[in-house]
Amino acid sequence: MKALIIEDERLSADALVSLLNRFYPECEVIGICTSVKEGIATLSNQSCRPDIIFSDVSLSDGVCFSIFDKVKLDAAIVFTTAFDNYALKAFEYYSAAYILKPVMEEDLCPAVEKAIKMRGMQDLKAICETTMNLARNNTLVLKSLMLVRGDTYILTKVDDICAIVVDGRRVKVYADNGNYGYDHHNLHFFEENLDMTRFERVNRQTIVAVDRVKGGERLSKDTMRLLFNVDLPERIAVSYDQFMRLVKNQVE
């Protein structure tokens, strides 16, 4: 069995290779592509014929669907990503599985087994349409983020986030344990992909988790600084009325 990995995060790619070597030693990883452009070039080569493709969705130069729109494949595709909001789109490409990062043994093995079975079936469309119908019954929201700080990658669950603050051309994401890292998406992306019944955009530069607001410090007659379980270096200021609404929502 030959596998191709499409992943722009080296740590994630190396971790996947390690799992495959451990549980499927007969699987030969024939390449690792780090971008849409490289993926198209590799799969356009007639000599590249993987049986299974492991692909992240969000790549440095676009989304992986652009690859599969341009290259005709008969390989089974396993999507590996931190975002579950692409699940319905993924099943349009007759994927074997959609795995949320970090990829674990209990997720990988069933996905590979399903991919092997799908390779021997002709009607992949019927299989995936059934999966799409099941997926439509679920609310698809962001569950985790792979944050970066220097050379360190930090997997952070969305449930642990207390604030997201614009920092230049990227955002700084704070967890409620005081840890933080950077993400390249803008606040509009988070508004579309977070559960906004739990989060609220309090100003042009900040989204906060409502249930992580623990109090406020008066800065002026009409302005309050939000306080969390941990001290944030950023001073997140809101109007007094907005602060009272945030606190009231928790009390209710």
PDB file of C-alpha atoms in Angstrom:
ATOM      1  CA  MET A   1       0.000   0.000   0.000  1.00  0.00           C
ATOM      2  CA  LYS A   2       1.383   3.385  -1.039  1.00  0.00           C
ATOM      3  CA  ALA A   3       0.497   6.587   0.787  1.00  0.00           C
ATOM      4  CA  LEU A   4       0.971  10.258  -0.030  1.00  0.00           C
ATOM      5  CA  ILE A   5       0.809  12.903   2.691  1.00  0.00           C
ATOM      6  CA  ILE A   6      -0.281  16.474   1.960  1.00  0.00           C
ATOM      7  CA  GLU A   7       0.574  18.533   5.042  1.00  0.00           C
ATOM      8  CA  ASP A   8       2.295  21.892   5.564  1.00  0.00           C
ATOM      9  CA  GLU A   9       3.055  21.347   9.262  1.00  0.00           C
ATOM     10  CA  ARG A  10       6.189  19.248   9.522  1.00  0.00           C
ATOM     11  CA  LEU A  11       5.477  18.058  13.051  1.00  0.00           C
ATOM     12  CA  SER A  12       2.042  16.789  12.014  1.00  0.00           C
ATOM     13  CA  ALA A  13       3.473  15.050   8.946  1.00  0.00           C
ATOM     14  CA  ASP A  14       6.230  13.374  10.973  1.00  0.00           C
ATOM     15  CA  ALA A  15       3.720  12.229  13.603  1.00  0.00           C
ATOM     16  CA  LEU A  16       1.511  10.675  10.910  1.00  0.00           C
ATOM     17  CA  VAL A  17       4.472   8.885   9.322  1.00  0.00           C
ATOM     18  CA  SER A  18       5.409   7.523  12.744  1.00  0.00           C
ATOM     19  CA  LEU A  19       1.907   6.151  13.307  1.00  0.00           C
ATOM     20  CA  LEU A  20       1.803   4.552   9.870  1.00  0.00           C
ATOM     21  CA  ASN A  21       5.214   2.933  10.410  1.00  0.00           C
ATOM     22  CA  ARG A  22       4.032   1.579  13.740  1.00  0.00           C
ATOM     23  CA  PHE A  23       0.636   0.187  12.787  1.00  0.00           C
ATOM     24  CA  TYR A  24       1.002  -0.336   9.019  1.00  0.00           C
ATOM     25  CA  PRO A  25       4.651  -1.220   8.335  1.00  0.00           C
ATOM     26  CA  GLU A  26       3.641  -2.459   4.903  1.00  0.00           C
ATOM     27  CA  CYS A  27       2.528   1.079   3.997  1.00  0.00           C
ATOM     28  CA  GLU A  28       5.106   2.979   1.943  1.00  0.00           C
ATOM     29  CA  VAL A  29       4.971   6.777   2.262  1.00  0.00           C
ATOM     30  CA  ILE A  30       5.977   7.867  -1.238  1.00  0.00           C
ATOM     31  CA  GLY A  31       6.045  11.578  -0.558  1.00  0.00           C
ATOM     32  CA  ILE A  32       5.054  14.578   1.549  1.00  0.00           C
ATOM     33  CA  CYS A  33       3.608  17.634  -0.203  1.00  0.00           C
ATOM     34  CA  THR A  34       3.453  20.916   1.676  1.00  0.00           C
ATOM     35  CA  SER A  35       1.277  23.049  -0.601  1.00  0.00           C
ATOM     36  CA  VAL A  36      -1.536  23.004  -3.149  1.00  0.00           C
ATOM     37  CA  LYS A  37       0.960  23.722  -5.920  1.00  0.00           C
ATOM     38  CA  GLU A  38       3.219  20.846  -4.922  1.00  0.00           C
ATOM     39  CA  GLY A  39       0.247  18.514  -4.503  1.00  0.00           C
ATOM     40  CA  ILE A  40      -1.005  19.209  -8.024  1.00  0.00           C
ATOM     41  CA  ALA A  41       2.474  18.772  -9.500  1.00  0.00           C
ATOM     42  CA  THR A  42       3.088  15.501  -7.660  1.00  0.00           C
ATOM     43  CA  LEU A  43      -0.273  13.907  -8.427  1.00  0.00           C
ATOM     44  CA  SER A  44      -0.119  15.029 -12.067  1.00  0.00           C
ATOM     45  CA  ASN A  45       2.957  12.854 -12.472  1.00  0.00           C
ATOM     46  CA  GLN A  46       1.827   9.573 -13.997  1.00  0.00           C
ATOM     47  CA  SER A  47       4.369   7.682 -11.914  1.00  0.00           C
ATOM     48  CA  CYS A  48       2.727   8.843  -8.674  1.00  0.00           C
ATOM     49  CA  ARG A  49      -0.101   6.439  -7.917  1.00  0.00           C
ATOM     50  CA  PRO A  50      -0.876   6.353  -4.193  1.00  0.00           C
ATOM     51  CA  ASP A  51      -3.497   4.003  -2.826  1.00  0.00           C
ATOM     52  CA  ILE A  52      -4.339   6.386  -0.008  1.00  0.00           C
ATOM     53  CA  ILE A  53      -3.854  10.123   0.462  1.00  0.00           C
ATOM     54  CA  PHE A  54      -3.694  11.793   3.878  1.00  0.00           C
ATOM     55  CA  SER A  55      -4.441  15.464   3.352  1.00  0.00           C
ATOM     56  CA  ASP A  56      -4.708  18.493   5.590  1.00  0.00           C
ATOM     57  CA  VAL A  57      -7.424  20.870   4.394  1.00  0.00           C
ATOM     58  CA  SER A  58      -5.898  24.292   5.032  1.00  0.00           C
ATOM     59  CA  LEU A  59      -2.500  24.623   3.352  1.00  0.00           C
ATOM     60  CA  SER A  60      -0.099  27.542   3.030  1.00  0.00           C
ATOM     61  CA  ASP A  61      -1.351  28.518  -0.438  1.00  0.00           C
ATOM     62  CA  GLY A  62      -5.024  27.503  -0.264  1.00  0.00           C
ATOM     63  CA  VAL A  63      -7.259  24.539   0.538  1.00  0.00           C
ATOM     64  CA  CYS A  64      -6.554  20.986  -0.576  1.00  0.00           C
ATOM     65  CA  PHE A  65      -9.828  20.730  -2.492  1.00  0.00           C
ATOM     66  CA  SER A  66      -8.143  22.763  -5.235  1.00  0.00           C
ATOM     67  CA  ILE A  67      -5.789  19.823  -5.758  1.00  0.00           C
ATOM     68  CA  PHE A  68      -8.546  17.259  -6.116  1.00  0.00           C
ATOM     69  CA  ASP A  69     -10.529  19.548  -8.437  1.00  0.00           C
ATOM     70  CA  LYS A  70      -7.618  19.552 -10.907  1.00  0.00           C
ATOM     71  CA  VAL A  71      -6.263  16.014 -10.612  1.00  0.00           C
ATOM     72  CA  LYS A  72      -8.260  12.864 -11.335  1.00  0.00           C
ATOM     73  CA  LEU A  73      -7.666  10.267  -8.637  1.00  0.00           C
ATOM     74  CA  ASP A  74      -8.638   6.733  -7.793  1.00  0.00           C
ATOM     75  CA  ALA A  75      -6.990   6.866  -4.368  1.00  0.00           C
ATOM     76  CA  ALA A  76      -8.950   6.901  -1.120  1.00  0.00           C
ATOM     77  CA  ILE A  77      -8.604  10.214   0.726  1.00  0.00           C
ATOM     78  CA  VAL A  78      -8.330  10.649   4.484  1.00  0.00           C
ATOM     79  CA  PHE A  79      -8.618  14.283   5.534  1.00  0.00           C
ATOM     80  CA  THR A  80      -6.634  15.278   8.629  1.00  0.00           C
ATOM     81  CA  THR A  81      -7.326  18.755   9.974  1.00  0.00           C
ATOM     82  CA  ALA A  82      -7.998  20.849  13.060  1.00  0.00           C
ATOM     83  CA  PHE A  83     -11.226  22.156  11.519  1.00  0.00           C
ATOM     84  CA  ASP A  84     -14.404  20.126  11.351  1.00  0.00           C
ATOM     85  CA  ASN A  85     -16.321  22.799   9.451  1.00  0.00           C
ATOM     86  CA  TYR A  86     -14.973  21.338   6.175  1.00  0.00           C
ATOM     87  CA  ALA A  87     -16.455  17.886   6.796  1.00  0.00           C
ATOM     88  CA  LEU A  88     -19.410  18.167   4.403  1.00  0.00           C
ATOM     89  CA  LYS A  89     -17.183  19.575   1.664  1.00  0.00           C
ATOM     90  CA  ALA A  90     -14.691  16.745   2.199  1.00  0.00           C
ATOM     91  CA  PHE A  91     -17.310  14.063   1.619  1.00  0.00           C
ATOM     92  CA  GLU A  92     -18.001  15.520  -1.825  1.00  0.00           C
ATOM     93  CA  TYR A  93     -14.611  14.074  -2.748  1.00  0.00           C
ATOM     94  CA  TYR A  94     -15.642  10.596  -1.584  1.00  0.00           C
ATOM     95  CA  SER A  95     -13.236  10.600   1.321  1.00  0.00           C
ATOM     96  CA  ALA A  96     -12.681   7.528   3.463  1.00  0.00           C
ATOM     97  CA  ALA A  97     -12.533   9.526   6.686  1.00  0.00           C
ATOM     98  CA  TYR A  98     -12.280  12.971   8.220  1.00  0.00           C
ATOM     99  CA  ILE A  99      -9.965  13.033  11.241  1.00  0.00           C
ATOM    100  CA  LEU A 100      -9.485  15.942  13.610  1.00  0.00           C
ATOM    101  CA  LYS A 101      -5.940  16.649  14.699  1.00  0.00           C
ATOM    102  CA  PRO A 102      -4.020  15.481  16.547  1.00  0.00           C
ATOM    103  CA  VAL A 103      -4.286  12.174  14.695  1.00  0.00           C
ATOM    104  CA  MET A 104      -4.501   9.347  17.221  1.00  0.00           C
ATOM    105  CA  GLU A 105      -4.260   5.585  16.862  1.00  0.00           C
ATOM    106  CA  GLU A 106      -7.971   5.105  17.586  1.00  0.00           C
ATOM    107  CA  ASP A 107      -8.864   7.446  14.693  1.00  0.00           C
ATOM    108  CA  LEU A 108      -6.187   6.468  12.204  1.00  0.00           C
ATOM    109  CA  CYS A 109      -6.644   2.692  12.211  1.00  0.00           C
ATOM    110  CA  PRO A 110     -10.392   2.683  11.392  1.00  0.00           C
ATOM    111  CA  ALA A 111      -9.756   5.298   8.685  1.00  0.00           C
ATOM    112  CA  VAL A 112      -7.046   3.203   7.028  1.00  0.00           C
ATOM    113  CA  GLU A 113      -9.160   0.056   7.217  1.00  0.00           C
ATOM    114  CA  LYS A 114     -12.069   1.876   5.604  1.00  0.00           C
ATOM    115  CA  ALA A 115      -9.777   3.254   2.900  1.00  0.00           C
ATOM    116  CA  ILE A 116      -8.526  -0.248   2.116  1.00  0.00           C
ATOM    117  CA  LYS A 117     -12.108  -1.491   1.763  1.00  0.00           C
ATOM    118  CA  MET A 118     -13.102   1.482  -0.390  1.00  0.00           C
ATOM    119  CA  ARG A 119     -10.270   0.749  -2.789  1.00  0.00           C
ATOM    120  CA  GLY A 120     -12.018  -2.526  -3.593  1.00  0.00           C
ATOM    121  CA  MET A 121     -15.453  -0.976  -4.086  1.00  0.00           C
ATOM    122  CA  GLN A 122     -16.729   0.702  -7.222  1.00  0.00           C
ATOM    123  CA  ASP A 123     -19.619   2.749  -5.880  1.00  0.00           C
ATOM    124  CA  LEU A 124     -17.733   5.133  -3.597  1.00  0.00           C
ATOM    125  CA  LYS A 125     -20.276   7.881  -4.225  1.00  0.00           C
ATOM    126  CA  ALA A 126     -23.103   5.977  -2.547  1.00  0.00           C
ATOM    127  CA  ILE A 127     -20.963   5.323   0.507  1.00  0.00           C
ATOM    128  CA  CYS A 128     -19.968   8.961   0.913  1.00  0.00           C
ATOM    129  CA  GLU A 129     -23.451  10.314   0.274  1.00  0.00           C
ATOM    130  CA  THR A 130     -24.626   8.232   3.225  1.00  0.00           C
ATOM    131  CA  THR A 131     -21.869   9.729   5.368  1.00  0.00           C
ATOM    132  CA  MET A 132     -22.792  13.244   4.209  1.00  0.00           C
ATOM    133  CA  ASN A 133     -26.395  12.705   5.275  1.00  0.00           C
ATOM    134  CA  LEU A 134     -25.187  11.662   8.722  1.00  0.00           C
ATOM    135  CA  ALA A 135     -22.862  14.652   8.956  1.00  0.00           C
ATOM    136  CA  ARG A 136     -25.645  17.108   8.095  1.00  0.00           C
ATOM    137  CA  ASN A 137     -27.369  16.147  11.323  1.00  0.00           C
ATOM    138  CA  ASN A 138     -24.432  17.528  13.334  1.00  0.00           C
ATOM    139  CA  THR A 139     -23.391  21.114  14.045  1.00  0.00           C
ATOM    140  CA  LEU A 140     -19.893  21.545  12.663  1.00  0.00           C
ATOM    141  CA  VAL A 141     -17.763  24.037  14.592  1.00  0.00           C
ATOM    142  CA  LEU A 142     -14.082  24.503  15.291  1.00  0.00           C
ATOM    143  CA  LYS A 143     -12.852  22.140  18.010  1.00  0.00           C
ATOM    144  CA  SER A 144      -9.105  22.766  18.264  1.00  0.00           C
ATOM    145  CA  LEU A 145      -6.285  24.944  16.947  1.00  0.00           C
ATOM    146  CA  MET A 146      -2.615  24.305  16.248  1.00  0.00           C
ATOM    147  CA  LEU A 147      -1.004  27.486  17.540  1.00  0.00           C
ATOM    148  CA  VAL A 148       2.593  28.550  16.936  1.00  0.00           C
ATOM    149  CA  ARG A 149       5.002  30.367  19.256  1.00  0.00           C
ATOM    150  CA  GLY A 150       8.533  30.509  17.924  1.00  0.00           C
ATOM    151  CA  ASP A 151       9.543  26.954  17.049  1.00  0.00           C
ATOM    152  CA  THR A 152       6.879  25.470  19.303  1.00  0.00           C
ATOM    153  CA  TYR A 153       3.530  24.101  18.126  1.00  0.00           C
ATOM    154  CA  ILE A 154       0.749  24.156  20.724  1.00  0.00           C
ATOM    155  CA  LEU A 155      -2.416  22.127  20.250  1.00  0.00           C
ATOM    156  CA  THR A 156      -5.171  24.065  22.011  1.00  0.00           C
ATOM    157  CA  LYS A 157      -8.762  22.994  22.491  1.00  0.00           C
ATOM    158  CA  VAL A 158     -11.309  25.691  21.697  1.00  0.00           C
ATOM    159  CA  ASP A 159     -13.000  24.934  25.025  1.00  0.00           C
ATOM    160  CA  ASP A 160      -9.827  26.173  26.763  1.00  0.00           C
ATOM    161  CA  ILE A 161      -9.640  29.531  24.956  1.00  0.00           C
ATOM    162  CA  CYS A 162     -10.407  32.678  26.918  1.00  0.00           C
ATOM    163  CA  ALA A 163      -9.527  35.409  24.388  1.00  0.00           C
ATOM    164  CA  ILE A 164      -8.431  35.975  20.779  1.00  0.00           C
ATOM    165  CA  VAL A 165      -6.693  39.300  20.134  1.00  0.00           C
ATOM    166  CA  VAL A 166      -5.507  40.838  16.852  1.00  0.00           C
ATOM    167  CA  ASP A 167      -1.727  41.212  16.845  1.00  0.00           C
ATOM    168  CA  GLY A 168      -0.564  42.784  13.612  1.00  0.00           C
ATOM    169  CA  ARG A 169      -1.353  40.499  10.659  1.00  0.00           C
ATOM    170  CA  ARG A 170      -2.168  37.510  12.866  1.00  0.00           C
ATOM    171  CA  VAL A 171      -4.016  36.834  16.107  1.00  0.00           C
ATOM    172  CA  LYS A 172      -2.802  35.881  19.558  1.00  0.00           C
ATOM    173  CA  VAL A 173      -4.895  33.167  21.202  1.00  0.00           C
ATOM    174  CA  TYR A 174      -4.896  32.901  24.997  1.00  0.00           C
ATOM    175  CA  ALA A 175      -5.844  29.751  26.893  1.00  0.00           C
ATOM    176  CA  ASP A 176      -7.278  29.876  30.388  1.00  0.00           C
ATOM    177  CA  ASN A 177      -4.100  28.303  31.802  1.00  0.00           C
ATOM    178  CA  GLY A 178      -2.081  31.350  30.770  1.00  0.00           C
ATOM    179  CA  ASN A 179      -0.541  29.699  27.706  1.00  0.00           C
ATOM    180  CA  TYR A 180      -0.766  31.426  24.334  1.00  0.00           C
ATOM    181  CA  GLY A 181       0.185  31.082  20.696  1.00  0.00           C
ATOM    182  CA  TYR A 182      -0.391  32.660  17.311  1.00  0.00           C
ATOM    183  CA  ASP A 183      -2.785  31.785  14.481  1.00  0.00           C
ATOM    184  CA  HIS A 184      -2.755  33.249  10.945  1.00  0.00           C
ATOM    185  CA  HIS A 185      -6.549  33.534  10.539  1.00  0.00           C
ATOM    186  CA  ASN A 186      -8.448  36.799  11.058  1.00  0.00           C
ATOM    187  CA  LEU A 187     -11.303  37.419  13.477  1.00  0.00           C
ATOM    188  CA  HIS A 188     -13.898  36.980  10.735  1.00  0.00           C
ATOM    189  CA  PHE A 189     -12.727  33.386  10.317  1.00  0.00           C
ATOM    190  CA  PHE A 190     -13.271  32.733  14.018  1.00  0.00           C
ATOM    191  CA  GLU A 191     -16.694  34.383  13.959  1.00  0.00           C
ATOM    192  CA  GLU A 192     -17.710  31.963  11.201  1.00  0.00           C
ATOM    193  CA  ASN A 193     -16.220  28.847  12.780  1.00  0.00           C
ATOM    194  CA  LEU A 194     -16.574  29.238  16.546  1.00  0.00           C
ATOM    195  CA  ASP A 195     -19.694  28.558  18.556  1.00  0.00           C
ATOM    196  CA  MET A 196     -20.719  32.197  18.892  1.00  0.00           C
ATOM    197  CA  THR A 197     -23.253  31.359  21.580  1.00  0.00           C
ATOM    198  CA  ARG A 198     -20.203  30.923  23.818  1.00  0.00           C
ATOM    199  CA  PHE A 199     -17.913  33.554  22.284  1.00  0.00           C
ATOM    200  CA  GLU A 200     -18.544  37.244  21.609  1.00  0.00           C
ATOM    201  CA  ARG A 201     -16.670  39.821  19.584  1.00  0.00           C
ATOM    202  CA  VAL A 202     -16.400  42.693  22.065  1.00  0.00           C
ATOM    203  CA  ASN A 203     -14.561  45.143  19.790  1.00  0.00           C
ATOM    204  CA  ARG A 204     -12.797  45.354  16.425  1.00  0.00           C
ATOM    205  CA  GLN A 205      -9.730  43.517  17.712  1.00  0.00           C
ATOM    206  CA  THR A 206     -10.992  41.019  20.263  1.00  0.00           C
ATOM    207  CA  ILE A 207     -13.174  37.955  20.712  1.00  0.00           C
ATOM    208  CA  VAL A 208     -13.664  36.617  24.230  1.00  0.00           C
ATOM    209  CA  ALA A 209     -15.142  33.459  25.681  1.00  0.00           C
ATOM    210  CA  VAL A 210     -18.104  34.739  27.673  1.00  0.00           C
ATOM    211  CA  ASP A 211     -17.860  31.994  30.286  1.00  0.00           C
ATOM    212  CA  ARG A 212     -14.195  32.886  30.962  1.00  0.00           C
ATOM    213  CA  VAL A 213     -14.943  36.486  31.986  1.00  0.00           C
ATOM    214  CA  LYS A 214     -14.639  36.487  35.783  1.00  0.00           C
ATOM    215  CA  GLY A 215     -15.026  40.180  36.555  1.00  0.00           C
ATOM    216  CA  GLY A 216     -14.086  43.680  35.571  1.00  0.00           C
ATOM    217  CA  GLU A 217     -11.957  46.637  36.607  1.00  0.00           C
ATOM    218  CA  ARG A 218     -13.357  50.122  36.135  1.00  0.00           C
ATOM    219  CA  LEU A 219     -11.121  52.221  33.906  1.00  0.00           C
ATOM    220  CA  SER A 220     -13.454  55.202  33.684  1.00  0.00           C
ATOM    221  CA  LYS A 221     -17.087  56.034  34.275  1.00  0.00           C
ATOM    222  CA  ASP A 222     -18.200  54.178  31.140  1.00  0.00           C
ATOM    223  CA  THR A 223     -15.327  51.722  30.511  1.00  0.00           C
ATOM    224  CA  MET A 224     -14.427  48.404  32.107  1.00  0.00           C
ATOM    225  CA  ARG A 225     -11.391  46.166  31.723  1.00  0.00           C
ATOM    226  CA  LEU A 226     -12.317  42.497  31.451  1.00  0.00           C
ATOM    227  CA  LEU A 227     -10.716  40.154  33.962  1.00  0.00           C
ATOM    228  CA  PHE A 228     -10.106  36.445  33.424  1.00  0.00           C
ATOM    229  CA  ASN A 229      -8.751  33.569  35.532  1.00  0.00           C
ATOM    230  CA  VAL A 230      -5.285  34.533  34.295  1.00  0.00           C
ATOM    231  CA  ASP A 231      -3.759  37.967  33.838  1.00  0.00           C
ATOM    232  CA  LEU A 232      -3.534  38.886  30.161  1.00  0.00           C
ATOM    233  CA  PRO A 233      -0.914  41.422  29.025  1.00  0.00           C
ATOM    234  CA  GLU A 234      -3.512  42.975  26.712  1.00  0.00           C
ATOM    235  CA  ARG A 235      -6.019  45.323  28.303  1.00  0.00           C
ATOM    236  CA  ILE A 236      -9.381  44.271  26.876  1.00  0.00           C
ATOM    237  CA  ALA A 237     -11.707  47.214  27.439  1.00  0.00           C
ATOM    238  CA  VAL A 238     -15.463  47.294  26.889  1.00  0.00           C
ATOM    239  CA  SER A 239     -18.278  49.637  27.763  1.00  0.00           C
ATOM    240  CA  TYR A 240     -19.902  49.316  31.173  1.00  0.00           C
ATOM    241  CA  ASP A 241     -23.194  48.212  29.581  1.00  0.00           C
ATOM    242  CA  GLN A 242     -21.387  45.558  27.532  1.00  0.00           C
ATOM    243  CA  PHE A 243     -19.588  44.291  30.625  1.00  0.00           C
ATOM    244  CA  MET A 244     -22.840  44.011  32.561  1.00  0.00           C
ATOM    245  CA  ARG A 245     -24.422  42.050  29.704  1.00  0.00           C
ATOM    246  CA  LEU A 246     -21.493  39.606  29.609  1.00  0.00           C
ATOM    247  CA  VAL A 247     -21.696  39.022  33.352  1.00  0.00           C
ATOM    248  CA  LYS A 248     -25.492  38.805  33.310  1.00  0.00           C
ATOM    249  CA  ASN A 249     -25.383  36.092  30.659  1.00  0.00           C
ATOM    250  CA  GLN A 250     -23.268  33.947  32.995  1.00  0.00           C
ATOM    251  CA  VAL A 251     -25.546  34.524  35.967  1.00  0.00           C
ATOM    252  CA  GLU A 252     -28.595  33.526  33.945  1.00  0.00           C
TER     253      GLU A 252
END
